[in-house]
Coordinates of C-alpha atoms in Angstrom, one line a residue:
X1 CA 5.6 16.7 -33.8
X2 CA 2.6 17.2 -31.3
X3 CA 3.6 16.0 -28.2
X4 CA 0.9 13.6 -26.4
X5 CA -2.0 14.8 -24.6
X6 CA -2.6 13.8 -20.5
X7 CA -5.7 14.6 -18.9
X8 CA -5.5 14.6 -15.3
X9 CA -8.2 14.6 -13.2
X10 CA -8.0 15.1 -9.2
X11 CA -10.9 17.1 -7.0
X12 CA -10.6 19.0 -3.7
X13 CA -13.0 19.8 -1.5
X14 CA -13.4 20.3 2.7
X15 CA -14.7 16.9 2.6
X16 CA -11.7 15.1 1.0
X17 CA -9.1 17.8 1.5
X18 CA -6.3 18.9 -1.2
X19 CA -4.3 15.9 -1.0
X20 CA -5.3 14.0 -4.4
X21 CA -4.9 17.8 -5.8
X22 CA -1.7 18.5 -4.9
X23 CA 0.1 15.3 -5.8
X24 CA -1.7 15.4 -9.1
X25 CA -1.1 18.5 -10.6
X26 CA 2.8 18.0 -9.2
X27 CA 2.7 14.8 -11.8
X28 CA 1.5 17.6 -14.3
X29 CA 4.2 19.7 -13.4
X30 CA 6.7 17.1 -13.7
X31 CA 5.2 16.1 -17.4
X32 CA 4.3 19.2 -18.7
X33 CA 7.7 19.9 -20.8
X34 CA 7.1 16.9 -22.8
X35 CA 3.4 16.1 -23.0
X36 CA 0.7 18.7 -23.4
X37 CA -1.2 18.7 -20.1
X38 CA -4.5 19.6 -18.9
X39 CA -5.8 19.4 -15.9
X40 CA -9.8 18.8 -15.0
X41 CA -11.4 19.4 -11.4
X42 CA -14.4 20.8 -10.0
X43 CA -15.2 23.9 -8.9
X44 CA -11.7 25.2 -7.8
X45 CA -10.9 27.7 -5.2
X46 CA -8.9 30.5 -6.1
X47 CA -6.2 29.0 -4.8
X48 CA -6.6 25.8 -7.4
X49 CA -6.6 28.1 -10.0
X50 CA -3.7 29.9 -9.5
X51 CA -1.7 27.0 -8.7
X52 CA -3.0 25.3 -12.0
X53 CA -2.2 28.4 -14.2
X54 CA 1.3 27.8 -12.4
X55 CA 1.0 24.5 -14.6
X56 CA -0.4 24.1 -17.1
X57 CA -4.3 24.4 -18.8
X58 CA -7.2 23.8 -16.7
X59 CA -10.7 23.0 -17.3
X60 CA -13.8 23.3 -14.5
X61 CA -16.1 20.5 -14.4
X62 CA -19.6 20.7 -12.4
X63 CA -19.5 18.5 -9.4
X64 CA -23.3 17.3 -10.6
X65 CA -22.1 15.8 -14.1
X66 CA -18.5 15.8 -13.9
X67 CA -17.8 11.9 -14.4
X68 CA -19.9 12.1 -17.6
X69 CA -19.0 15.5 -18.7
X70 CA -15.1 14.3 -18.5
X71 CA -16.0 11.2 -20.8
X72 CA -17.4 13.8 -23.4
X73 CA -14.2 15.6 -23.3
X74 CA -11.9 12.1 -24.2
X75 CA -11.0 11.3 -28.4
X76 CA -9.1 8.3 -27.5
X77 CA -5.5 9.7 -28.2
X78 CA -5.0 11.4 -24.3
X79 CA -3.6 9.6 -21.6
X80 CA -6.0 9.8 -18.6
X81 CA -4.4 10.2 -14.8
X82 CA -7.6 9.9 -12.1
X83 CA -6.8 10.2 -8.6
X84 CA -9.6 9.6 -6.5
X85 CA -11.1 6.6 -4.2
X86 CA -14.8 7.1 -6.3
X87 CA -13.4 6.0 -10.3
X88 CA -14.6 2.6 -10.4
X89 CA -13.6 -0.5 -12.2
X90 CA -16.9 0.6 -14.9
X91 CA -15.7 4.5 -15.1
X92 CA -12.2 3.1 -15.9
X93 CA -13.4 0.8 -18.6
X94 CA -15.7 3.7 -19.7
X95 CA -12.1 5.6 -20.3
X96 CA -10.3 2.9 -22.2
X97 CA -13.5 2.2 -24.3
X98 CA -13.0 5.8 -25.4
X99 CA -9.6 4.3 -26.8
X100 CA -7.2 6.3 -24.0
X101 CA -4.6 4.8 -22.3
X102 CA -5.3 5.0 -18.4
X103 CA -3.2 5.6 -14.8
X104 CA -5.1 5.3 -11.8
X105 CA -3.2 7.1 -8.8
X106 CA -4.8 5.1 -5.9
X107 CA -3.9 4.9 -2.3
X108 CA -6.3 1.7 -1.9
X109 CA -6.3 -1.7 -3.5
X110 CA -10.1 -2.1 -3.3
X111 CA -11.2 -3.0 -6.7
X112 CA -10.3 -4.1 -10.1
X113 CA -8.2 -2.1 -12.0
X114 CA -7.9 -2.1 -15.9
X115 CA -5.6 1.0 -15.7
X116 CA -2.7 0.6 -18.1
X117 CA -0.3 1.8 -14.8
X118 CA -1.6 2.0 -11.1
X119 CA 0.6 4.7 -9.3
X120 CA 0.7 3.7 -5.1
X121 CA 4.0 5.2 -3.6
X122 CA 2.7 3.8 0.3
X123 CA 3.3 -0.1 -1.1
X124 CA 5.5 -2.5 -2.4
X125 CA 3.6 -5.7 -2.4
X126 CA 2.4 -6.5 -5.9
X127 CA 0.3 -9.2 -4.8
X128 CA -2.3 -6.7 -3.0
X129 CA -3.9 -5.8 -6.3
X130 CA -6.5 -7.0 -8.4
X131 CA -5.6 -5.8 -11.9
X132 CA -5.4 -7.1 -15.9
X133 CA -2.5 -8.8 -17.4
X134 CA -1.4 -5.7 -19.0
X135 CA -1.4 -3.4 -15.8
X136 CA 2.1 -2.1 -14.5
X137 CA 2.1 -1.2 -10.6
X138 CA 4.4 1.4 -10.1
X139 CA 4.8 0.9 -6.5
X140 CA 7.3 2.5 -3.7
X141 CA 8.9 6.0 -2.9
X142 CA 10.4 5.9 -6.4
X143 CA 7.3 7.0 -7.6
X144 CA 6.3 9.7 -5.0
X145 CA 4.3 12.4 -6.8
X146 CA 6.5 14.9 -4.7
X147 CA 5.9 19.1 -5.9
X148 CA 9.2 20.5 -7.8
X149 CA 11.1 21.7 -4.5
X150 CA 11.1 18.2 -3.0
X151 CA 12.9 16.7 -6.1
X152 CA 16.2 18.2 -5.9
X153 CA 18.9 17.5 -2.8
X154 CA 17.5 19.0 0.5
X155 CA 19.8 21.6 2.5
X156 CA 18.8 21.4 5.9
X157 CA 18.6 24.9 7.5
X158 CA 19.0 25.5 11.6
X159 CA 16.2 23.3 12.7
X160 CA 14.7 25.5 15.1
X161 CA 10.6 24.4 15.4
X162 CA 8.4 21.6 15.7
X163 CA 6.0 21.2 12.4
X164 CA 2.5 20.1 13.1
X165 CA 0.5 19.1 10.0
X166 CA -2.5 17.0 9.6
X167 CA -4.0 18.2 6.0
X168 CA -6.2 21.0 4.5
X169 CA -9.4 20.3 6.7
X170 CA -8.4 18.3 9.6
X171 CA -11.9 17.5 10.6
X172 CA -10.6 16.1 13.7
X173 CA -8.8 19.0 15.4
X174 CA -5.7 16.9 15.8
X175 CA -3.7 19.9 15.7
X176 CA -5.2 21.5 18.6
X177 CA -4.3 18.3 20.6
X178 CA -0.9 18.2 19.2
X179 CA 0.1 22.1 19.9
X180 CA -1.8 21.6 23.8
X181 CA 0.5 18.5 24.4
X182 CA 3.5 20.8 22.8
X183 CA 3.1 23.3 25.1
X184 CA 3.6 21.0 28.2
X185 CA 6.4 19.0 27.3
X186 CA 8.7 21.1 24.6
X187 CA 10.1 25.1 24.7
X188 CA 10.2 25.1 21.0
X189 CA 8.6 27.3 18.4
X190 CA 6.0 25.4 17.0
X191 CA 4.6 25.5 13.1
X192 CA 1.2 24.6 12.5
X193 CA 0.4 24.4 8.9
X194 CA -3.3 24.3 8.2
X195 CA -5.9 24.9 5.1
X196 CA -8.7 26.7 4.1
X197 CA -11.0 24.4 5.7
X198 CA -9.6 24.0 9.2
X199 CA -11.5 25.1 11.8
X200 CA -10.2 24.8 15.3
X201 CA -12.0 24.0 18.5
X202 CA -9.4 24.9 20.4
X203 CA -7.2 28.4 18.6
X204 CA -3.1 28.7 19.8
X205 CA -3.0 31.9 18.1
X206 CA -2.5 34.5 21.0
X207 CA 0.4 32.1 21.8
X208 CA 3.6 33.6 21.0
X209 CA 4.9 30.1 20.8
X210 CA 2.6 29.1 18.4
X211 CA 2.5 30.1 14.7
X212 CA -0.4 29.2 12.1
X213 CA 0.4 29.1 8.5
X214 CA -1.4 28.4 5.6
X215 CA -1.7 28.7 1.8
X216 CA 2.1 27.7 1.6
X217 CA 3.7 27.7 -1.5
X218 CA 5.7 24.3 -2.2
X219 CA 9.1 25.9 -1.4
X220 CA 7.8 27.8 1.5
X221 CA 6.9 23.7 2.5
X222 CA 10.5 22.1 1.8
X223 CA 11.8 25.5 3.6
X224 CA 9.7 24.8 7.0
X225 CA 10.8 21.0 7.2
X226 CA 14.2 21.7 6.3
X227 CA 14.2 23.5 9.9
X228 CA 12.0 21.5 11.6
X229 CA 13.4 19.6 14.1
X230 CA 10.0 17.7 14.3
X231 CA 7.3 16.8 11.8
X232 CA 4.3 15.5 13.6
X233 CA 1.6 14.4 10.5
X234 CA -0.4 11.8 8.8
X235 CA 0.9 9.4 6.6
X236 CA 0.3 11.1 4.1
X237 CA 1.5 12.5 0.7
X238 CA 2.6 15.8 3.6
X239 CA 4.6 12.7 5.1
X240 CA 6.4 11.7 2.4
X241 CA 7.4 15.3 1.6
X242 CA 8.7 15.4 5.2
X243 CA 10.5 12.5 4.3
X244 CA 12.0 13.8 1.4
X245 CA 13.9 16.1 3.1
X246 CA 15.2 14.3 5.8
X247 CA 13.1 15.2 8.4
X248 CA 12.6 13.6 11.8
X249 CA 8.9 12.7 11.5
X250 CA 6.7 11.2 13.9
X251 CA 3.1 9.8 12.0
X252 CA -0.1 8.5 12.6
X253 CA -3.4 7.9 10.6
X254 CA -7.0 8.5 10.9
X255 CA -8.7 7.5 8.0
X256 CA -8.4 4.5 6.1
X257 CA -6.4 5.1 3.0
X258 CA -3.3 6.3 5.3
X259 CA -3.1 3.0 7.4
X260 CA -1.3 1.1 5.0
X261 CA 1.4 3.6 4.4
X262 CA 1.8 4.5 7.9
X263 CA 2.4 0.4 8.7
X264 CA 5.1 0.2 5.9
X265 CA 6.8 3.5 7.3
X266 CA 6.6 2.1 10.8
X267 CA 7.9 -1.3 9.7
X268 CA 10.9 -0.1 7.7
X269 CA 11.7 2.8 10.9
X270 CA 11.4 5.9 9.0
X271 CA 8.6 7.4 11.1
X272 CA 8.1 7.4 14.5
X273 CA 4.8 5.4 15.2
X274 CA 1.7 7.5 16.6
X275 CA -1.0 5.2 15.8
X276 CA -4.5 5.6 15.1
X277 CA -4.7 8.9 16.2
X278 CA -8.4 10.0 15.2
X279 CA -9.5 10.4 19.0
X280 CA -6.1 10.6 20.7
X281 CA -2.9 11.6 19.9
X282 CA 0.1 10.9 22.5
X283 CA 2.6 13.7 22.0
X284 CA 5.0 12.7 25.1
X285 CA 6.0 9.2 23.3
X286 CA 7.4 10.8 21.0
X287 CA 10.2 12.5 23.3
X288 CA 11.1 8.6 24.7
X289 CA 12.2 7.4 21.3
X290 CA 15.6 7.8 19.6
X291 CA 15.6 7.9 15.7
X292 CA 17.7 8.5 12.8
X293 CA 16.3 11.0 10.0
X294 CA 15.6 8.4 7.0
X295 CA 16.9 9.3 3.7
X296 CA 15.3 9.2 0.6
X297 CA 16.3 10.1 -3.1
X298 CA 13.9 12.3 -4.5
X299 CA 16.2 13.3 -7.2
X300 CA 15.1 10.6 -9.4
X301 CA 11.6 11.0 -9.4
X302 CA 10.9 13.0 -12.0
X303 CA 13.1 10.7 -14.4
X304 CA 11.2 7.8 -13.4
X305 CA 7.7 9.6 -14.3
X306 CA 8.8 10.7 -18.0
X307 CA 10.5 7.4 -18.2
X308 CA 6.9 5.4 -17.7
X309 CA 4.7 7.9 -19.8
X310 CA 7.2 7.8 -22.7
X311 CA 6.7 4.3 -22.3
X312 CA 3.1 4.4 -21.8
X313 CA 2.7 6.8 -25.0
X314 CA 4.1 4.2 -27.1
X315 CA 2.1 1.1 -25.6
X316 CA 5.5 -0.6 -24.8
X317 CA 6.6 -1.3 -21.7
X318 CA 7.4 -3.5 -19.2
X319 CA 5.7 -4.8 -15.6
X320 CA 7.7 -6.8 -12.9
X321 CA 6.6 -10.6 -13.0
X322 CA 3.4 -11.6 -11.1
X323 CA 2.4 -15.0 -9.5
X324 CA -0.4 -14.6 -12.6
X325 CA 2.7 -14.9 -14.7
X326 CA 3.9 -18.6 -14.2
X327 CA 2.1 -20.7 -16.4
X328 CA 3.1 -17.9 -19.0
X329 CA 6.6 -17.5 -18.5
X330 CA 6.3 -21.6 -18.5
X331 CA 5.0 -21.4 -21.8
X332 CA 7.5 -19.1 -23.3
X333 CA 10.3 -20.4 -21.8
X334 CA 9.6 -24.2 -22.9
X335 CA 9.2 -23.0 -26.4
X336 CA 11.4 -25.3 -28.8
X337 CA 13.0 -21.7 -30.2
X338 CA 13.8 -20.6 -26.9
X339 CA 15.5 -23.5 -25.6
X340 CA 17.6 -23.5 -28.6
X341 CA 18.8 -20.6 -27.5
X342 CA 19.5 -21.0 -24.3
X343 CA 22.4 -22.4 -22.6
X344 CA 20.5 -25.4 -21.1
X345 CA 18.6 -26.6 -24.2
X346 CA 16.6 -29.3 -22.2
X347 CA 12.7 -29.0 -21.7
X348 CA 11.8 -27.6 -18.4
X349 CA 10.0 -29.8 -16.3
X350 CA 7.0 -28.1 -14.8
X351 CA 7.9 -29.2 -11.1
X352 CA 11.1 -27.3 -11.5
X353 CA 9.5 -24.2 -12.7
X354 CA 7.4 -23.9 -9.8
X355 CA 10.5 -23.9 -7.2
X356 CA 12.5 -21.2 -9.8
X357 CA 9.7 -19.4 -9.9
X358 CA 9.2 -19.3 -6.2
X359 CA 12.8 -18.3 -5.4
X360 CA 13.1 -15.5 -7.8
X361 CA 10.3 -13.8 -5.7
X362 CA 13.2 -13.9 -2.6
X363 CA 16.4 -12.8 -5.1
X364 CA 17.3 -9.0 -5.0
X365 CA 20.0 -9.6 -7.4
X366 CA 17.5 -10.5 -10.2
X367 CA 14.3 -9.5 -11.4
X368 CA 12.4 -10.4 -14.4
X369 CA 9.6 -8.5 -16.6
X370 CA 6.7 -8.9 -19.3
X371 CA 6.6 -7.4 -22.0
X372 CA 3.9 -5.9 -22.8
X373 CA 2.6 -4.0 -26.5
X374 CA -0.5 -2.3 -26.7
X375 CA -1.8 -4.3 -23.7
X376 CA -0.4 -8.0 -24.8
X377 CA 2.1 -9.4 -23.0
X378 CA 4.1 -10.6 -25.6
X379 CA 7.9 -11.5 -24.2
X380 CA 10.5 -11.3 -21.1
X381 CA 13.3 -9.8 -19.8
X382 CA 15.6 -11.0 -16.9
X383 CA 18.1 -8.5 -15.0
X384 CA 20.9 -10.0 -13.3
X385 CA 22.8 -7.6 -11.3
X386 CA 26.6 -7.8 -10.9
X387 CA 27.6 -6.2 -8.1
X388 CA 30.0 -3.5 -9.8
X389 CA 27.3 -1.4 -11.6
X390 CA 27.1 -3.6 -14.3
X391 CA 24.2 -5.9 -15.0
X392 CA 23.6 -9.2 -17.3
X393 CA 20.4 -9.1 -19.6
X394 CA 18.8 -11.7 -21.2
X395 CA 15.0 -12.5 -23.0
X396 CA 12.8 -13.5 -24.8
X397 CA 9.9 -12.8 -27.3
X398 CA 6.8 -15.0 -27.4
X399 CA 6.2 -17.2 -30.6
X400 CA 3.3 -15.3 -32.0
X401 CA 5.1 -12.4 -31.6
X402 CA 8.4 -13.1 -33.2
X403 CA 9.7 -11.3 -36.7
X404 CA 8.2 -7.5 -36.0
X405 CA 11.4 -6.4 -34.7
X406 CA 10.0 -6.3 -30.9
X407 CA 13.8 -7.5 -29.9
X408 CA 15.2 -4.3 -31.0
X409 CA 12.4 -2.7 -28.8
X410 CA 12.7 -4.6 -25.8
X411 CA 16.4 -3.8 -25.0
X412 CA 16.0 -0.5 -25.1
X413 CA 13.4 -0.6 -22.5
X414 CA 15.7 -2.8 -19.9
X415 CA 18.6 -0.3 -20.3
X416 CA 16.2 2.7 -19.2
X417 CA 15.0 -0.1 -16.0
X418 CA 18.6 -0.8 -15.3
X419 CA 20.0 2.8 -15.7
X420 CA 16.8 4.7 -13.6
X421 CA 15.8 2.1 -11.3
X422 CA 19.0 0.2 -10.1
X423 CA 21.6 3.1 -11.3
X424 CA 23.4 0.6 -13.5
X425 CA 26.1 2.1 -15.7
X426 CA 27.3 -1.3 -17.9
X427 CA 24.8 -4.1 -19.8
X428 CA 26.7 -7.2 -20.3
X429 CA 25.0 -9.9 -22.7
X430 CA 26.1 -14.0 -23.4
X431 CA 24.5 -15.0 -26.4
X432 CA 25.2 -18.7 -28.3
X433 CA 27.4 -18.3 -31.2
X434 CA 24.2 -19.8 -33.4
X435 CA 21.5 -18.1 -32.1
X436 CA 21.7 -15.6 -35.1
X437 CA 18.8 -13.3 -34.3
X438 CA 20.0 -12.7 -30.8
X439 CA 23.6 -11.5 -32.2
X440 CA 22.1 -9.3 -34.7
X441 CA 19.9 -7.7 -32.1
X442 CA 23.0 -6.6 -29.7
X443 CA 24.7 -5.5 -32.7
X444 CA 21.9 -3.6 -33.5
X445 CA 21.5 -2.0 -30.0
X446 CA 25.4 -0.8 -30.5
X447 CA 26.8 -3.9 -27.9
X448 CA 30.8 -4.3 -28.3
X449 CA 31.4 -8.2 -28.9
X450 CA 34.4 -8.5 -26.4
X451 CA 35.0 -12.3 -26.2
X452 CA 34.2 -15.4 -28.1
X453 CA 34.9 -18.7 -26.8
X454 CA 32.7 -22.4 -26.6
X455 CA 30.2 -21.4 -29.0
X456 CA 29.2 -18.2 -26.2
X457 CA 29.6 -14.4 -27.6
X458 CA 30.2 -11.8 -24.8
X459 CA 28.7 -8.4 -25.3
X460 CA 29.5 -5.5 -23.2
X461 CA 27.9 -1.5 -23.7
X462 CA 28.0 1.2 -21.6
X463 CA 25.1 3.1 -20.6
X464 CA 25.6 7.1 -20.9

């Protein structure tokens, strides 16, 4: 069986830097045992190239036609990953007109999307984006598109430098200031990782304190932050790298699309705040504060990736709940079928819906999805967790929708959530003794009945 195609497309250049390249082609790299990827950019450097061939195929684009030249290369069975600030709401529906499904990588929340997924590992809030019914934001550090050496379990070597990295191009020189301030209040070897396009106003390099790199491979990366005693970056994809393995960082941002990141790292104390640090950068703060390395778990990442584009392939999947979602999940939930099936048979008063609907937002213990197949949301699923890595599922499939076996499809999907996303080793279901279609789905899905008693059937199954 052919495996399905991705098209990824991500550019580089001295203007934008390597950033939207890197992370990309490190989504390729996590995909490219199971899907057959290709990856489209324009005029690579050498370097590009012999990182892609690392990967997987590549194709060049010229820089004059590329959006239009990319649309002639789509037949409507690839999925399509752009990562860029320029693909607009009208080059996206260009894309799915073509028949593809579409993930939009996207550090900003500044227009529509119609992307099947939107991929933004800087935020959590949902409600920043402006998307269709059928979108799933894949929001957080769970989906970091972190390179292969930042996905396992970091060993941190002898930390004996200060890292200092502000991108490929660093059009600012914020390097320079960094390493001058260095000098004056540290004795520590110092690591400046630069690119191809930086060029220095101020050059360390006859400093034997001082040591430029550049062109590093990704494990030559993890190696330098794993003894660093000190990152000093952007928030940037770089920063969350950093972060991956444990590193004391201490981040600012100087252009737009990092300002939101950096916030949500300040406000949750995994970075030490620099500011906006475009004109000045204040290198002595960062010797008065006291923090503790953050941890992060990159070793599910990859999971999580395959996980979604299986999903994705299939055009079934499921999206957290929206505010967009209430007068729906009203809907479903009132239905006479459903409420014979539940527990509490009595119509739901509108009033009351509001308030559940409200406080589920604030509950950490429960969360609760659409269902959506090939782009219709067309059920829901509630997770319940127990507290002793077991959770309680329970849903429901919309009328319309009902008799296609979707049931059988939709429990599958909330084990993979439960198992990948809240690490969730045993699914317990209650089902009423005469809600016939219910049982025969469990049963289906290999759930033990365990108990019986006042017309409620327990089901228990572990997850492998």
């Amino acid at each position: 069986m052919d495996k399905p195609k991705v098209y990824l497309k991500a550019d580089a250049s001295a203007i934008i830097g390597y950033g939207h390249f890197i992370r990309t082609l490190a989504l390729a790299d996590m995909l490219k045992d199971d899907f057959d990827c290709t990856f489209f950019t324009c005029h690579p450097t050498p370097y590009q190239v012999s990182e892609m061939e690392k990967v997987c195929p590549h194709v060049t684009l010229q820089e004059e036609t590329h959006y239009d030249d990319f649309l002639s290369c789509l037949r409507g069975d690839e999925i399509v990953v752009l990562d860029n600030y320029f693909f607009t709401t009208d080059y996206q529906r260009a894309i799915k007109e073509k028949g593809c499904r579409l993930v939009c990588i996207d550090d900003m929340h500044d227009k529509h999307y119609v992307a099947d997924y939107v991929i933004n590992h800087g935020l959590t809030n949902q409600e920043l984006f402006d998307c269709e019914t059928y979108t799933k934001l894949c929001l957080g550090y769970e989906y970091a598109l972190l390179r292969k050496p930042f996905l396992s379990k970091q060993t941190r070597a002898e930390r004996n430098c200060i890292v200092v990295t502000f991108g490929g191009v660093d059009e600012f020189d914020i390097t320079s200031k960094a390493i001058l301030q260095l000098l004056d209040v540290t004795n520590e070897k110092i690591v400046a990782i630069v690119g191809d396009g930086y060029h220095p106003k101020n050059s360390f390099i006859d400093n034997e304190r001082v040591i430029y790199r550049t062109k590093l491979s990704a494990q030559q990366m993890a190696d330098t932050f794993n003894s660093a005693s000190l990152v000093i970056c952007s928030a940037s994809s770089v920063c969350i790298e950093a972060l991956a393995c444990g590193a004391i960082i201490a981040a600012g941002w100087f252009v737009d699309n990092q300002k939101e990141l950096y916030e949500n790292l300040a406000k949750e104390g995994r970075i030490i705040p620099l500011g906006n640090i475009e004109k000045e950068i204040r290198i002595s703060d960062v010797f008065l504060v006291s923090i503790t390395p953050s941890t992060f778990d990159a070793t599910r990442v990859k999971s999580h990736f395959l996980h979604i584009f299986s999903d994705l392939a299939k055009g079934r999947y499921l999206r957290k709940v929206r505010q967009e979602d209430l007068d729906r999940i009203y809907e479903w939930s009132n239905d006479p079928a459903d409420r014979a099936g539940s527990f509490n048979s009595e119509p739901i008063i509108y009033e009351n819906h509001i308030k559940w609907f409200a406080k589920l937002q604030t509950l950490k213990d429960v969360t609760l999805y659409v269902f959506i197949v090939n782009r219709e949301p067309v059920g829901q699923a509630k997770i319940t967790l127990k507290g002793d890595g077991s959770a309680e599922v329970g849903y429901g499939i919309a009328a319309n929708s009902r008799g296609k076996g979707l049931g059988n499809t939709i429990i599958p999907l909330v084990e993979n959530e439960v198992f990948l996303y809240f690490h969730v080793t045993q699914m317990i279901a209650e089902v009423k003794s005469n809600n016939i279609p219910s049982l025969k789905i469990f049963s289906r899905n290999h759930y033990k009945k365990v108990k019986e008693s006042e017309g409620i059937v327990l089901y228990i199954k572990e997850l492998s």
